[in-house]
Coordinates of C-alpha atoms in Angstrom, one line a residue:
M1 CA 19.9 2.2 25.8
K2 CA 22.4 1.0 23.0
Q3 CA 20.6 1.0 19.2
K4 CA 21.4 -2.5 17.3
A5 CA 24.7 -2.1 14.7
C6 CA 23.5 -2.2 11.1
G7 CA 25.0 -4.1 8.3
I8 CA 26.0 -8.0 9.0
I9 CA 23.1 -9.2 7.1
T10 CA 25.0 -10.8 4.3
F11 CA 24.1 -11.3 0.6
S12 CA 23.9 -15.4 1.4
L13 CA 20.6 -14.3 3.6
F14 CA 19.3 -12.9 0.6
I15 CA 19.0 -16.1 -1.4
L16 CA 17.9 -17.7 1.6
F17 CA 15.0 -15.0 1.2
Q18 CA 14.3 -15.9 -2.3
N19 CA 13.1 -19.3 -1.9
I20 CA 11.5 -18.6 1.2
H21 CA 10.1 -15.5 1.3
A22 CA 11.5 -14.4 5.0
Q23 CA 12.5 -10.8 3.3
D24 CA 9.7 -9.7 4.3
N25 CA 9.6 -10.4 7.8
I26 CA 13.4 -8.9 8.6
Y27 CA 13.9 -6.7 11.2
L28 CA 17.2 -4.2 10.7
P29 CA 17.6 -1.2 12.1
D30 CA 18.2 2.0 10.0
S31 CA 20.2 4.8 11.8
L32 CA 18.2 7.4 9.1
S33 CA 14.6 6.8 9.1
L34 CA 12.3 4.8 11.4
L35 CA 10.5 1.8 9.3
K36 CA 7.6 0.6 9.8
F37 CA 7.1 -3.4 9.9
G38 CA 3.6 -4.6 10.9
T39 CA 3.3 -3.9 14.6
H40 CA 6.9 -3.7 14.3
I41 CA 9.2 -0.6 14.2
C42 CA 13.3 -0.9 12.7
G43 CA 15.2 1.5 13.4
T44 CA 13.9 1.7 17.6
M45 CA 15.8 -1.8 18.1
I46 CA 17.2 -1.9 21.5
L47 CA 19.9 -4.1 22.5
H48 CA 18.5 -4.8 25.8
G49 CA 14.7 -4.7 25.3
I50 CA 12.2 -4.9 22.2
P51 CA 9.4 -2.0 23.2
D52 CA 6.0 -3.0 23.9
L53 CA 3.9 -2.2 20.7
A54 CA 0.7 -3.5 21.9
E55 CA -1.0 -0.5 20.9
D56 CA -0.3 -0.9 17.4
H57 CA -3.4 -3.3 17.6
G58 CA -5.9 -0.7 18.0
E59 CA -8.4 -1.5 20.9
S60 CA -7.2 -5.0 22.8
L61 CA -8.7 -7.7 21.4
N62 CA -11.5 -9.9 24.2
F63 CA -9.5 -12.8 23.8
K64 CA -12.5 -16.2 24.9
Q65 CA -9.2 -18.1 26.8
N66 CA -10.4 -21.3 25.6
S67 CA -8.5 -24.0 28.3
L68 CA -6.1 -26.5 26.1
S69 CA -7.6 -29.0 27.5
Q70 CA -11.2 -28.5 25.6
M71 CA -9.5 -28.0 22.2
V72 CA -10.2 -30.3 19.2
Q73 CA -9.1 -33.3 19.1
S74 CA -8.9 -35.1 15.3
A75 CA -8.7 -38.4 14.4
D76 CA -5.1 -37.9 13.3
A77 CA -3.2 -35.6 15.9
S78 CA -4.2 -33.9 19.6
V79 CA -3.1 -31.9 22.0
G80 CA 0.4 -33.3 23.0
D81 CA 1.4 -35.1 20.1
L82 CA 5.0 -35.0 19.6
R83 CA 6.6 -34.8 16.6
E84 CA 9.8 -33.8 14.6
F85 CA 10.0 -31.2 11.9
Y86 CA 12.6 -29.8 9.5
V87 CA 12.9 -26.4 9.9
F88 CA 15.1 -24.2 7.6
N89 CA 17.8 -21.9 9.5
Y90 CA 20.7 -19.8 8.9
K91 CA 24.0 -19.8 11.2
D92 CA 26.8 -17.7 12.1
S93 CA 30.1 -19.7 12.6
D94 CA 33.7 -19.1 12.1
G95 CA 33.1 -20.4 7.7
G96 CA 30.6 -17.5 7.9
I97 CA 27.0 -17.8 7.2
T98 CA 25.7 -21.2 6.9
Q99 CA 22.2 -22.3 5.6
E100 CA 20.9 -25.9 7.0
Y101 CA 18.3 -27.3 7.7
D102 CA 17.7 -28.7 11.5
E103 CA 15.0 -31.1 12.5
I104 CA 13.3 -29.7 16.0
D105 CA 11.0 -31.6 18.4
F106 CA 7.4 -29.9 18.5
E107 CA 4.4 -30.2 20.8
L108 CA 0.8 -29.9 19.4
S109 CA -0.9 -27.1 21.8
Y110 CA -3.9 -26.4 20.2
I111 CA -6.2 -27.7 17.0
D112 CA -9.2 -27.5 15.8
D113 CA -10.3 -27.5 12.4
V114 CA -8.5 -24.9 10.6
V115 CA -5.1 -24.1 12.4
E116 CA -2.7 -26.3 14.6
I117 CA -0.4 -24.7 16.7
W118 CA 2.8 -26.2 17.8
V119 CA 5.7 -24.9 19.6
E120 CA 9.5 -26.1 19.4
K121 CA 9.7 -28.6 22.6
D122 CA 12.6 -26.5 24.3
E123 CA 10.9 -22.9 24.1
L124 CA 7.7 -24.7 25.5
K125 CA 8.2 -23.2 29.0
E126 CA 7.3 -21.0 31.6
G127 CA 9.7 -17.1 30.6
K128 CA 9.0 -18.5 26.8
I129 CA 6.3 -19.8 25.4
T130 CA 3.7 -20.8 27.5
Q131 CA 0.0 -21.7 27.6
E132 CA -1.7 -18.5 27.6
I133 CA 1.0 -17.0 25.5
V134 CA -0.8 -19.5 22.9
D135 CA -3.8 -19.1 23.6
T136 CA -3.4 -15.4 22.7
I137 CA -2.3 -16.5 19.3
M138 CA -5.2 -19.0 18.7
D139 CA -7.5 -16.2 19.7
A140 CA -6.5 -14.0 17.1
L141 CA -6.0 -17.0 14.6
V142 CA -9.5 -18.3 14.8
N143 CA -12.1 -15.6 16.8
K144 CA -11.0 -12.2 17.0
T145 CA -8.7 -9.5 15.1
P146 CA -8.4 -6.0 16.4
E147 CA -10.6 -2.5 15.8
G148 CA -10.2 -1.6 11.5
S149 CA -10.1 -5.2 10.7
Y150 CA -12.3 -6.2 7.8
D151 CA -14.5 -8.6 10.4
R152 CA -13.5 -8.3 14.0
D153 CA -15.6 -11.8 14.4
R154 CA -13.3 -13.1 12.7
G155 CA -10.0 -14.7 12.9
I156 CA -7.1 -14.2 11.0
I157 CA -7.5 -17.7 9.3
N158 CA -11.0 -17.2 8.1
I159 CA -10.6 -13.6 7.2
N160 CA -7.8 -14.7 4.4
K161 CA -9.1 -17.6 3.4
K162 CA -12.6 -15.8 2.7
L163 CA -10.4 -12.9 0.7
F164 CA -7.6 -14.1 -0.4
G165 CA -8.3 -18.1 -1.2
D166 CA -7.7 -21.1 -0.5
P167 CA -4.4 -22.3 0.9
P168 CA -2.7 -25.7 -0.8
N169 CA -3.7 -28.2 1.2
V170 CA -0.7 -30.1 0.7
N171 CA -1.3 -33.1 3.3
N172 CA -5.5 -32.7 2.8
S173 CA -5.9 -31.8 6.7
D174 CA -7.7 -28.3 5.8
R175 CA -5.8 -27.1 8.7
V176 CA -2.8 -24.6 8.8
K177 CA 0.2 -25.6 10.9
I178 CA 1.6 -22.4 12.8
L179 CA 5.5 -23.2 14.0
L180 CA 6.6 -21.4 17.1
V181 CA 10.4 -21.4 17.3
D182 CA 13.2 -19.8 18.1
I183 CA 14.5 -19.2 14.7
Q184 CA 18.4 -18.9 14.0
D185 CA 19.1 -15.9 12.5
G186 CA 21.8 -14.9 13.7
W187 CA 20.2 -12.7 17.3
D188 CA 22.3 -11.5 19.6
P189 CA 21.3 -8.9 22.3
D190 CA 24.6 -7.9 23.3
N191 CA 26.7 -8.0 19.9
G192 CA 23.3 -6.5 17.7
G193 CA 21.6 -8.3 14.6
G194 CA 18.7 -8.6 12.7
F195 CA 16.1 -11.6 13.4
I196 CA 13.6 -13.1 11.0
A197 CA 10.0 -12.5 12.5
G198 CA 8.8 -15.4 10.3
F199 CA 8.4 -17.0 6.9
F200 CA 6.8 -19.6 4.2
N201 CA 8.9 -21.8 3.1
P202 CA 7.5 -23.4 -0.6
N203 CA 9.8 -26.4 0.5
D204 CA 7.1 -27.5 2.5
L205 CA 5.2 -28.0 -0.3
N206 CA 6.6 -30.6 -2.2
P207 CA 6.6 -33.9 -1.4
A208 CA 8.4 -34.9 -4.2
L209 CA 12.0 -33.1 -3.7
P210 CA 15.1 -35.4 -4.2
T211 CA 16.0 -34.3 -0.4
N212 CA 14.7 -35.3 2.9
N213 CA 13.6 -31.6 4.4
S214 CA 10.1 -31.0 3.6
N215 CA 7.5 -31.1 6.1
E216 CA 4.7 -31.9 3.3
A217 CA 2.4 -29.6 5.0
D218 CA 0.9 -26.1 5.0
I219 CA 3.4 -24.2 7.5
I220 CA 3.6 -21.1 9.0
Y221 CA 7.0 -20.5 10.8
I222 CA 7.1 -17.8 13.9
D223 CA 10.0 -16.6 15.5
T224 CA 9.8 -16.8 19.3
Y225 CA 12.8 -15.2 20.2
P226 CA 13.3 -12.4 20.4
G227 CA 9.7 -12.1 18.3
I228 CA 7.7 -13.2 21.3
Y229 CA 9.9 -12.8 24.5
H230 CA 12.7 -10.9 25.0
E231 CA 15.3 -9.9 28.2
D232 CA 13.7 -7.6 30.0
Q233 CA 10.8 -7.8 28.1
P234 CA 7.0 -9.7 28.9
A235 CA 6.4 -11.8 26.8
D236 CA 3.8 -10.0 23.8
P237 CA 2.4 -12.6 21.1
L238 CA 0.4 -10.0 19.3
R239 CA 3.8 -9.1 18.2
S240 CA 3.8 -12.1 15.8
L241 CA 0.0 -11.9 14.2
N242 CA 0.9 -8.9 11.6
T243 CA 3.2 -11.7 10.6
V244 CA 1.1 -14.5 10.6
A245 CA -1.6 -12.4 8.5
H246 CA 1.5 -11.8 6.2
E247 CA 3.2 -15.1 5.7
Y248 CA -0.6 -16.9 5.6
Q249 CA -0.9 -14.3 2.1
H250 CA 1.8 -15.9 1.0
L251 CA 0.9 -19.8 1.4
I252 CA -2.6 -18.7 -0.2
H253 CA -0.6 -17.5 -3.0
A254 CA 1.6 -20.6 -3.4
N255 CA -1.7 -22.4 -4.6
Y256 CA -2.3 -20.0 -7.4
G257 CA 1.3 -18.8 -7.9
H258 CA 0.2 -16.0 -11.0
L259 CA 1.7 -13.0 -9.3
I260 CA 5.1 -11.6 -9.4
T261 CA 6.9 -11.2 -6.3
F262 CA 5.9 -7.2 -5.8
Q263 CA 2.5 -8.0 -6.0
N264 CA 3.1 -11.1 -3.7
E265 CA 4.2 -9.0 -1.1
A266 CA 2.0 -6.4 -1.4
Q267 CA -0.6 -8.6 -1.5
S268 CA 0.8 -9.6 2.0
E269 CA 1.5 -5.8 3.3
I270 CA -2.4 -5.7 2.5
A271 CA -3.4 -8.9 4.5
E272 CA -2.1 -7.3 7.3
V273 CA -4.1 -3.8 7.2
I274 CA -6.8 -5.9 6.3
N275 CA -6.7 -8.1 9.5
G276 CA -6.5 -5.3 11.5
Y277 CA -2.6 -4.2 11.6
N278 CA -0.6 -1.7 11.0
A279 CA 0.8 -0.6 8.3
R280 CA 4.4 0.6 6.9
N281 CA 5.3 4.0 7.9
M282 CA 6.3 5.5 3.9
A283 CA 9.5 6.6 4.2
Y284 CA 10.8 6.5 0.7
L285 CA 7.7 9.1 -0.2
N286 CA 10.3 11.5 1.0
D287 CA 12.8 10.4 -1.9
K288 CA 11.6 11.5 -5.3
E289 CA 14.3 9.2 -7.1
E290 CA 12.1 6.3 -5.3
I291 CA 9.0 8.2 -6.3
S292 CA 9.9 8.8 -9.5
G293 CA 11.7 5.4 -10.4
N294 CA 15.1 6.6 -11.4
V295 CA 16.9 4.0 -9.5
T296 CA 18.8 1.1 -9.7
S297 CA 17.0 -1.9 -10.1
G298 CA 17.1 -5.5 -8.9
S299 CA 14.5 -8.2 -10.2
G300 CA 12.2 -6.1 -12.3
S301 CA 12.1 -2.7 -12.7
G302 CA 9.7 0.3 -12.8
L303 CA 7.1 0.4 -10.6
Y304 CA 7.6 -3.5 -9.8
R305 CA 11.5 -3.1 -9.0
W306 CA 12.8 -5.7 -6.6
R307 CA 16.1 -5.2 -4.7
R308 CA 17.0 -8.1 -3.4
S309 CA 20.5 -7.4 -2.7
D310 CA 20.4 -4.2 -1.0
M311 CA 18.4 -4.4 2.3
H312 CA 17.5 -0.6 2.2
A313 CA 16.5 -0.7 -1.2
V314 CA 14.1 -3.3 -0.5
L315 CA 12.2 -2.3 2.5
L316 CA 11.4 0.9 0.2
D317 CA 10.1 -1.6 -1.9
Y318 CA 7.9 -3.0 0.7
Q319 CA 6.5 0.4 1.2
R320 CA 5.5 1.0 -2.1
A321 CA 3.9 -2.4 -2.7
G322 CA 2.1 -2.0 0.4
L323 CA 0.9 1.7 -0.3
L324 CA -0.1 1.1 -3.8
H325 CA -2.4 -1.8 -2.7
G326 CA -3.9 0.4 0.3
Y327 CA -4.5 2.5 -2.3
L328 CA -5.9 0.2 -4.5
N329 CA -8.2 -1.3 -1.3
E330 CA -9.5 2.2 -1.1
R331 CA -10.8 2.5 -4.4
V332 CA -12.2 -1.3 -5.0
G333 CA -12.3 -2.2 -1.3
A334 CA -10.7 -5.5 0.2
E335 CA -12.9 -7.6 -1.5
A336 CA -11.7 -7.0 -5.1
T337 CA -8.2 -6.3 -4.2
A338 CA -7.5 -9.4 -2.5
R339 CA -9.0 -11.8 -5.3
I340 CA -5.8 -10.6 -7.3
T341 CA -4.2 -13.1 -5.0
K342 CA -5.9 -15.8 -7.1
S343 CA -5.0 -13.6 -10.6
K344 CA -4.4 -15.9 -13.3
D345 CA -2.6 -12.6 -15.0
S346 CA 0.4 -10.5 -13.0
G347 CA 1.5 -7.0 -14.0
K348 CA -1.4 -4.5 -14.8
N349 CA -3.4 -7.3 -16.3
A350 CA -4.0 -8.5 -12.6
Y351 CA -5.1 -4.7 -11.7
I352 CA -7.3 -4.1 -15.0
S353 CA -9.3 -7.3 -13.6
A354 CA -9.7 -5.6 -10.2
L355 CA -11.1 -2.2 -11.6
S356 CA -12.9 -2.9 -14.4
N357 CA -16.2 -3.7 -12.2
A358 CA -15.9 -0.4 -10.3
G359 CA -14.9 1.6 -14.0
I360 CA -11.8 2.9 -13.2
D361 CA -9.3 2.6 -16.0
W362 CA -5.7 1.2 -15.2
P363 CA -4.2 5.0 -16.3
E364 CA -6.5 7.0 -14.2
F365 CA -6.2 4.6 -11.3
L366 CA -2.0 5.1 -11.1
A367 CA -2.1 8.8 -12.0
D368 CA -4.8 9.4 -9.3
F369 CA -2.1 7.0 -7.0
Y370 CA 0.7 9.8 -6.8
V371 CA -1.8 12.5 -6.2
A372 CA -3.8 10.8 -3.5
N373 CA -0.4 10.4 -1.8
L374 CA 0.8 14.3 -2.2
I375 CA -2.6 15.5 -0.8
N376 CA -3.8 12.5 1.2
N377 CA -7.2 14.3 1.9
P378 CA -10.6 11.8 1.9
E379 CA -12.9 14.1 2.3
L380 CA -11.9 16.1 -1.4
Y381 CA -13.4 14.1 -4.5
D382 CA -15.5 11.5 -2.4
N383 CA -12.2 10.3 -1.3
Q384 CA -10.8 10.0 -4.5
F385 CA -7.5 11.6 -3.4
G386 CA -7.1 10.2 0.2
Y387 CA -6.9 7.8 2.6
S388 CA -10.1 6.8 4.6
N389 CA -8.3 3.9 6.2
P390 CA -6.5 5.3 9.4
K391 CA -3.6 3.0 8.8
F392 CA -2.6 5.3 6.3
S393 CA -3.0 8.5 8.1
N394 CA 0.4 9.0 7.7
V395 CA 0.6 9.4 4.2
G396 CA 2.2 12.6 2.6
A397 CA 5.3 13.1 -0.1
T398 CA 7.6 15.6 0.5
G399 CA 10.3 14.5 -2.2
Y400 CA 9.7 16.9 -5.0
G401 CA 11.7 17.1 -7.9
R402 CA 12.2 20.6 -7.7
I403 CA 10.3 23.5 -5.6
Y404 CA 10.4 27.1 -6.6
P405 CA 10.1 29.5 -3.4
T406 CA 9.5 32.7 -5.3
P407 CA 7.4 33.7 -8.2
E408 CA 10.7 35.3 -9.8
E409 CA 12.7 32.4 -10.2
N410 CA 12.2 31.1 -13.7
P411 CA 13.1 27.7 -14.5
G412 CA 13.4 27.9 -18.1
E413 CA 13.0 25.0 -19.8
K414 CA 13.9 21.7 -18.1
E415 CA 13.9 18.5 -19.2
V416 CA 13.2 15.7 -17.2
S417 CA 12.8 11.4 -17.5
I418 CA 10.7 9.3 -15.2
T419 CA 10.5 5.3 -15.4
Y420 CA 7.4 3.8 -15.9
G421 CA 4.9 3.9 -13.3
G422 CA 6.6 6.4 -11.2
A423 CA 6.1 10.4 -10.9
I424 CA 7.4 13.5 -10.6
Y425 CA 6.2 16.3 -8.4
T426 CA 7.2 19.8 -9.4
K427 CA 5.8 23.0 -7.3
W428 CA 5.5 26.8 -7.3
Q429 CA 5.3 28.9 -4.3
N430 CA 3.5 32.3 -4.0
T431 CA 2.7 32.2 -7.9
T432 CA 0.8 34.7 -9.7
N433 CA -1.3 34.2 -13.3
L434 CA 1.3 32.0 -14.0
R435 CA 1.7 30.1 -17.6
L436 CA 2.9 26.2 -17.4
N437 CA 4.4 25.0 -21.1
I438 CA 4.1 21.3 -21.2
S439 CA 5.8 18.8 -24.2
D440 CA 6.3 15.5 -23.7
D441 CA 7.1 12.2 -26.2
G442 CA 3.6 10.6 -25.1
G443 CA 2.8 8.2 -22.2
I444 CA 2.5 10.9 -19.3
W445 CA -0.3 12.0 -17.9
Y446 CA -0.3 15.7 -15.5
Y447 CA -1.9 17.0 -13.1
A448 CA -2.3 20.2 -11.5
V449 CA -2.8 20.4 -7.5
T450 CA -3.6 24.1 -6.7
R451 CA -4.3 26.4 -3.2
P452 CA -5.1 29.5 -4.8
K453 CA -4.7 32.1 -2.0
D454 CA -7.4 32.2 0.9
A455 CA -8.7 28.6 0.2
T456 CA -9.3 26.1 2.3
S457 CA -8.5 22.9 0.6
D458 CA -6.5 21.8 -2.7
R459 CA -7.6 21.7 -6.2
V460 CA -7.1 19.0 -8.6
E461 CA -7.2 19.5 -12.2
K462 CA -6.0 17.2 -15.4
L463 CA -4.0 18.9 -17.8
D464 CA -3.1 18.2 -21.2
K465 CA 0.1 19.3 -22.8
G466 CA 0.7 22.5 -24.5
S467 CA 0.1 25.6 -22.7
T468 CA -1.9 26.0 -19.6
T469 CA -2.8 29.4 -17.2
F470 CA -3.3 29.8 -13.7
S471 CA -5.2 32.9 -13.2
G472 CA -4.9 34.4 -9.5
S473 CA -2.6 34.3 -6.8
F474 CA -1.7 30.7 -5.0
D475 CA -0.3 30.1 -2.5
F476 CA 1.4 27.0 -4.3
I477 CA 0.9 24.8 -8.0
T478 CA 2.4 21.9 -8.2
L479 CA 2.6 19.7 -11.3
V480 CA 2.5 16.3 -10.8
A481 CA 3.5 14.0 -14.0
V482 CA 3.3 10.0 -14.0
N483 CA 4.5 7.6 -16.3
I484 CA 1.3 5.9 -17.1
K485 CA 2.4 3.4 -20.5
E486 CA 5.3 1.8 -20.8
K487 CA 7.4 1.1 -23.7
N488 CA 6.1 -0.9 -26.5
D489 CA 3.6 -2.3 -24.3
N490 CA 6.3 -4.5 -22.3
E491 CA 6.8 -3.7 -18.1
E492 CA 9.1 -6.4 -18.2
N493 CA 11.1 -3.4 -19.9
P494 CA 8.9 -1.1 -19.7
G495 CA 11.9 2.2 -19.9
S496 CA 11.5 5.7 -19.3
R497 CA 9.3 8.5 -21.0
G498 CA 10.7 12.3 -21.5
Y499 CA 9.1 15.7 -20.9
S500 CA 9.6 19.2 -20.4
Y501 CA 8.7 22.4 -18.7
S502 CA 8.7 26.2 -19.0
T503 CA 6.7 28.7 -16.8
S504 CA 6.0 32.4 -17.4
N505 CA 4.7 34.7 -14.8
T506 CA 3.1 38.1 -15.5
G507 CA 4.2 39.5 -11.7
D508 CA 0.9 41.5 -11.4
N509 CA -2.0 40.9 -10.2
K510 CA -4.1 41.2 -13.0
P511 CA -6.6 37.8 -14.1
L512 CA -4.6 36.8 -17.6
V513 CA -8.7 34.8 -18.1
S514 CA -9.9 37.0 -21.5
K515 CA -12.7 35.7 -22.3
Y516 CA -15.7 33.3 -20.7
K517 CA -15.3 29.6 -20.6
L518 CA -16.5 26.5 -19.5
V519 CA -13.4 24.4 -19.3
G520 CA -14.8 21.2 -18.3
N521 CA -15.3 18.4 -15.4
Y522 CA -12.8 16.9 -13.6
P523 CA -12.9 13.0 -13.6
N524 CA -15.1 12.3 -16.2
P525 CA -16.0 9.6 -16.6
F526 CA -16.9 10.2 -12.6
N527 CA -18.6 8.3 -9.5
P528 CA -20.0 9.8 -8.1
T529 CA -18.3 13.1 -7.1
T530 CA -16.8 15.4 -9.6
T531 CA -15.7 19.2 -10.1
I532 CA -16.5 21.9 -13.0
Q533 CA -14.4 24.8 -14.1
Y534 CA -14.7 27.9 -16.0
N535 CA -13.6 31.2 -16.5
L536 CA -14.9 34.8 -15.6
P537 CA -12.8 37.9 -17.6
E538 CA -14.9 39.8 -15.4
T539 CA -17.5 40.1 -12.6
A540 CA -20.8 38.2 -13.3
H541 CA -23.9 36.9 -12.0
V542 CA -23.3 32.7 -12.4
R543 CA -25.7 29.9 -12.7
I544 CA -24.5 26.5 -13.4
E545 CA -27.7 23.6 -13.8
I546 CA -27.6 20.0 -14.3
Y547 CA -30.0 18.1 -16.6
D548 CA -30.5 14.1 -17.7
I549 CA -30.1 13.6 -21.2
K550 CA -33.7 14.2 -22.2
G551 CA -33.2 17.3 -20.8
R552 CA -34.9 17.3 -17.2
K553 CA -33.5 19.9 -14.6
I554 CA -32.3 17.8 -11.6
K555 CA -30.3 20.5 -9.8
T556 CA -29.4 23.7 -9.7
L557 CA -26.1 23.8 -9.0
L558 CA -24.3 27.3 -8.4
N559 CA -26.8 30.9 -8.8
K560 CA -25.0 33.8 -7.4
T561 CA -22.2 37.0 -8.6
Q562 CA -18.7 35.4 -8.6
D563 CA -15.5 37.6 -9.2
E564 CA -13.8 37.1 -12.2
G565 CA -10.9 34.4 -12.1
S566 CA -11.1 30.6 -12.7
H567 CA -13.4 28.7 -10.6
Y568 CA -14.5 25.3 -9.5
E569 CA -17.7 23.6 -8.4
T570 CA -18.2 20.5 -7.1
F571 CA -21.3 18.6 -8.1
K572 CA -21.6 15.1 -6.0
A573 CA -24.4 12.1 -7.8
R574 CA -24.8 9.8 -5.1
N575 CA -28.0 9.4 -5.4
L576 CA -28.5 9.7 -9.4
A577 CA -28.4 6.2 -11.9
S578 CA -25.2 5.8 -14.3
G579 CA -25.2 7.5 -17.7
V580 CA -25.1 10.9 -19.5
Y581 CA -26.0 14.0 -18.1
L582 CA -25.5 17.6 -18.9
Y583 CA -24.4 20.7 -17.2
Q584 CA -25.0 24.4 -18.5
L585 CA -23.2 27.5 -17.4
Q586 CA -24.8 30.8 -17.9
A587 CA -22.3 34.1 -16.7
G588 CA -23.8 37.5 -18.5
D589 CA -25.1 36.7 -21.7
Y590 CA -22.7 33.8 -21.9
V591 CA -24.5 29.6 -22.2
Q592 CA -22.2 26.7 -23.1
I593 CA -23.5 23.3 -22.5
K594 CA -21.0 20.2 -21.8
K595 CA -21.4 17.0 -21.1
M596 CA -20.5 14.5 -17.9
M597 CA -20.8 10.8 -17.7
L598 CA -21.5 9.2 -14.3
V599 CA -20.6 5.6 -14.0
K600 CA -21.5 3.4 -10.6

């Protein structure tokens, strides 16, 4: 089977995308990677068929299969009604790509209190869009969503309205119109081409337009061919559902309208996941320049870059946006994440508002995001550095800025630059007693992700700039450097920040720990898990005890003999109230006490 050809979409189409959000659901092949679009896979588009992807929706939906004859009749519309709608299309003609509105006849095939489903008259027939297909779509919109959704007993419409907000309701009907239409998008099964799976057109919300092409209603357009049916493949309405979830968030955002493009698209990406549909394959994490942000930007820069004029690049932007909000969903939950759509702020201020109730600072969240993308272990540090949602189980960054494979390789002093909101991973493999020296111009946070020899999981430690010694032998030590602060407090032009690093290595197995030290706990403040680090210059009996602020003992965390070197103990405070606690390390004659703060 032949793959479709690439590159037929021209810049003119991206002008269309700027106006109607169609760019978020256009499907083009990419010969280099598989790029996931909800339940569709870009890169495996087949010339004579589309793969059956119903399995991506998780457990099969239990459709009620209501008869169309039982659908609600309303005062202003009823099943079987006919009317014309203006549909924005683009067409490939001898003069090139043209963009225009077509007047198309539709028939109302379903109506209730929240949704109307209209089908293009020429598409409403056996072999194309049947009553069974309409009923299936209806059930997902109104009654059921797949396993993994926010609420399986709610449809897409009600989930999005409950979490993201209210749509504009331009014609005061309290219903959204879903138009199933063969969008004229250049699709050609013989010669290749992409197709637009669906879009939302802001023109429909503006009855005052001087042109005569506004439908004056809340509308989402869903492609029928090849979006739902295709040659040599059975019709599959499930393919369209993630697109509806995505575009309905855009429609809702139009009622509020404060988010920048990156955040608006990110909200639509996470809307798909919240409704139980699949996330994208995060291919951008394989590219060190995409991770660092040191790339040519389109609209916006740094973390929020959005490169409309470059199809491949904008797909990576979708991935980055969707993953950031996927991690936000992990940290603060679906309700707080979805509320960003209604935010009166944009940029980091919208995130600060969502994070504040969870006691998480924006710099901490951004830095933790990059650590989570590297190790993705949901059991580590109480899911601070991983994704519990199975839609993100494949996340794992491989785009290292530099890997030093042997302990003998000394990089000397290396100078590095990171764009605001980006990160760089630097990895040292099979190293012993590594001393790392860091200097910077401010605004960069550092973490060390380490795997000591014979350890079963990674360890995470926040570093200060200056010199840090990792005593003992390690399978790897990875420095995660994150630019968390824009220059001049200007997110529109945040610039870059630089840092430099160098290492030294003794080359032997003698520990570099020269004295007892209670290093501290990380994170601090924490909720509800933190890790206490301490150093032993020799074998000693170690006792760690936890106290409340009044000095009453809460727990003996550790009481055993340990070898020399750096050690880590995890403290879980799930059953404790928020507040300040004390922890005491006693090792031989050494006794030290430090404070930690639990914030729930």
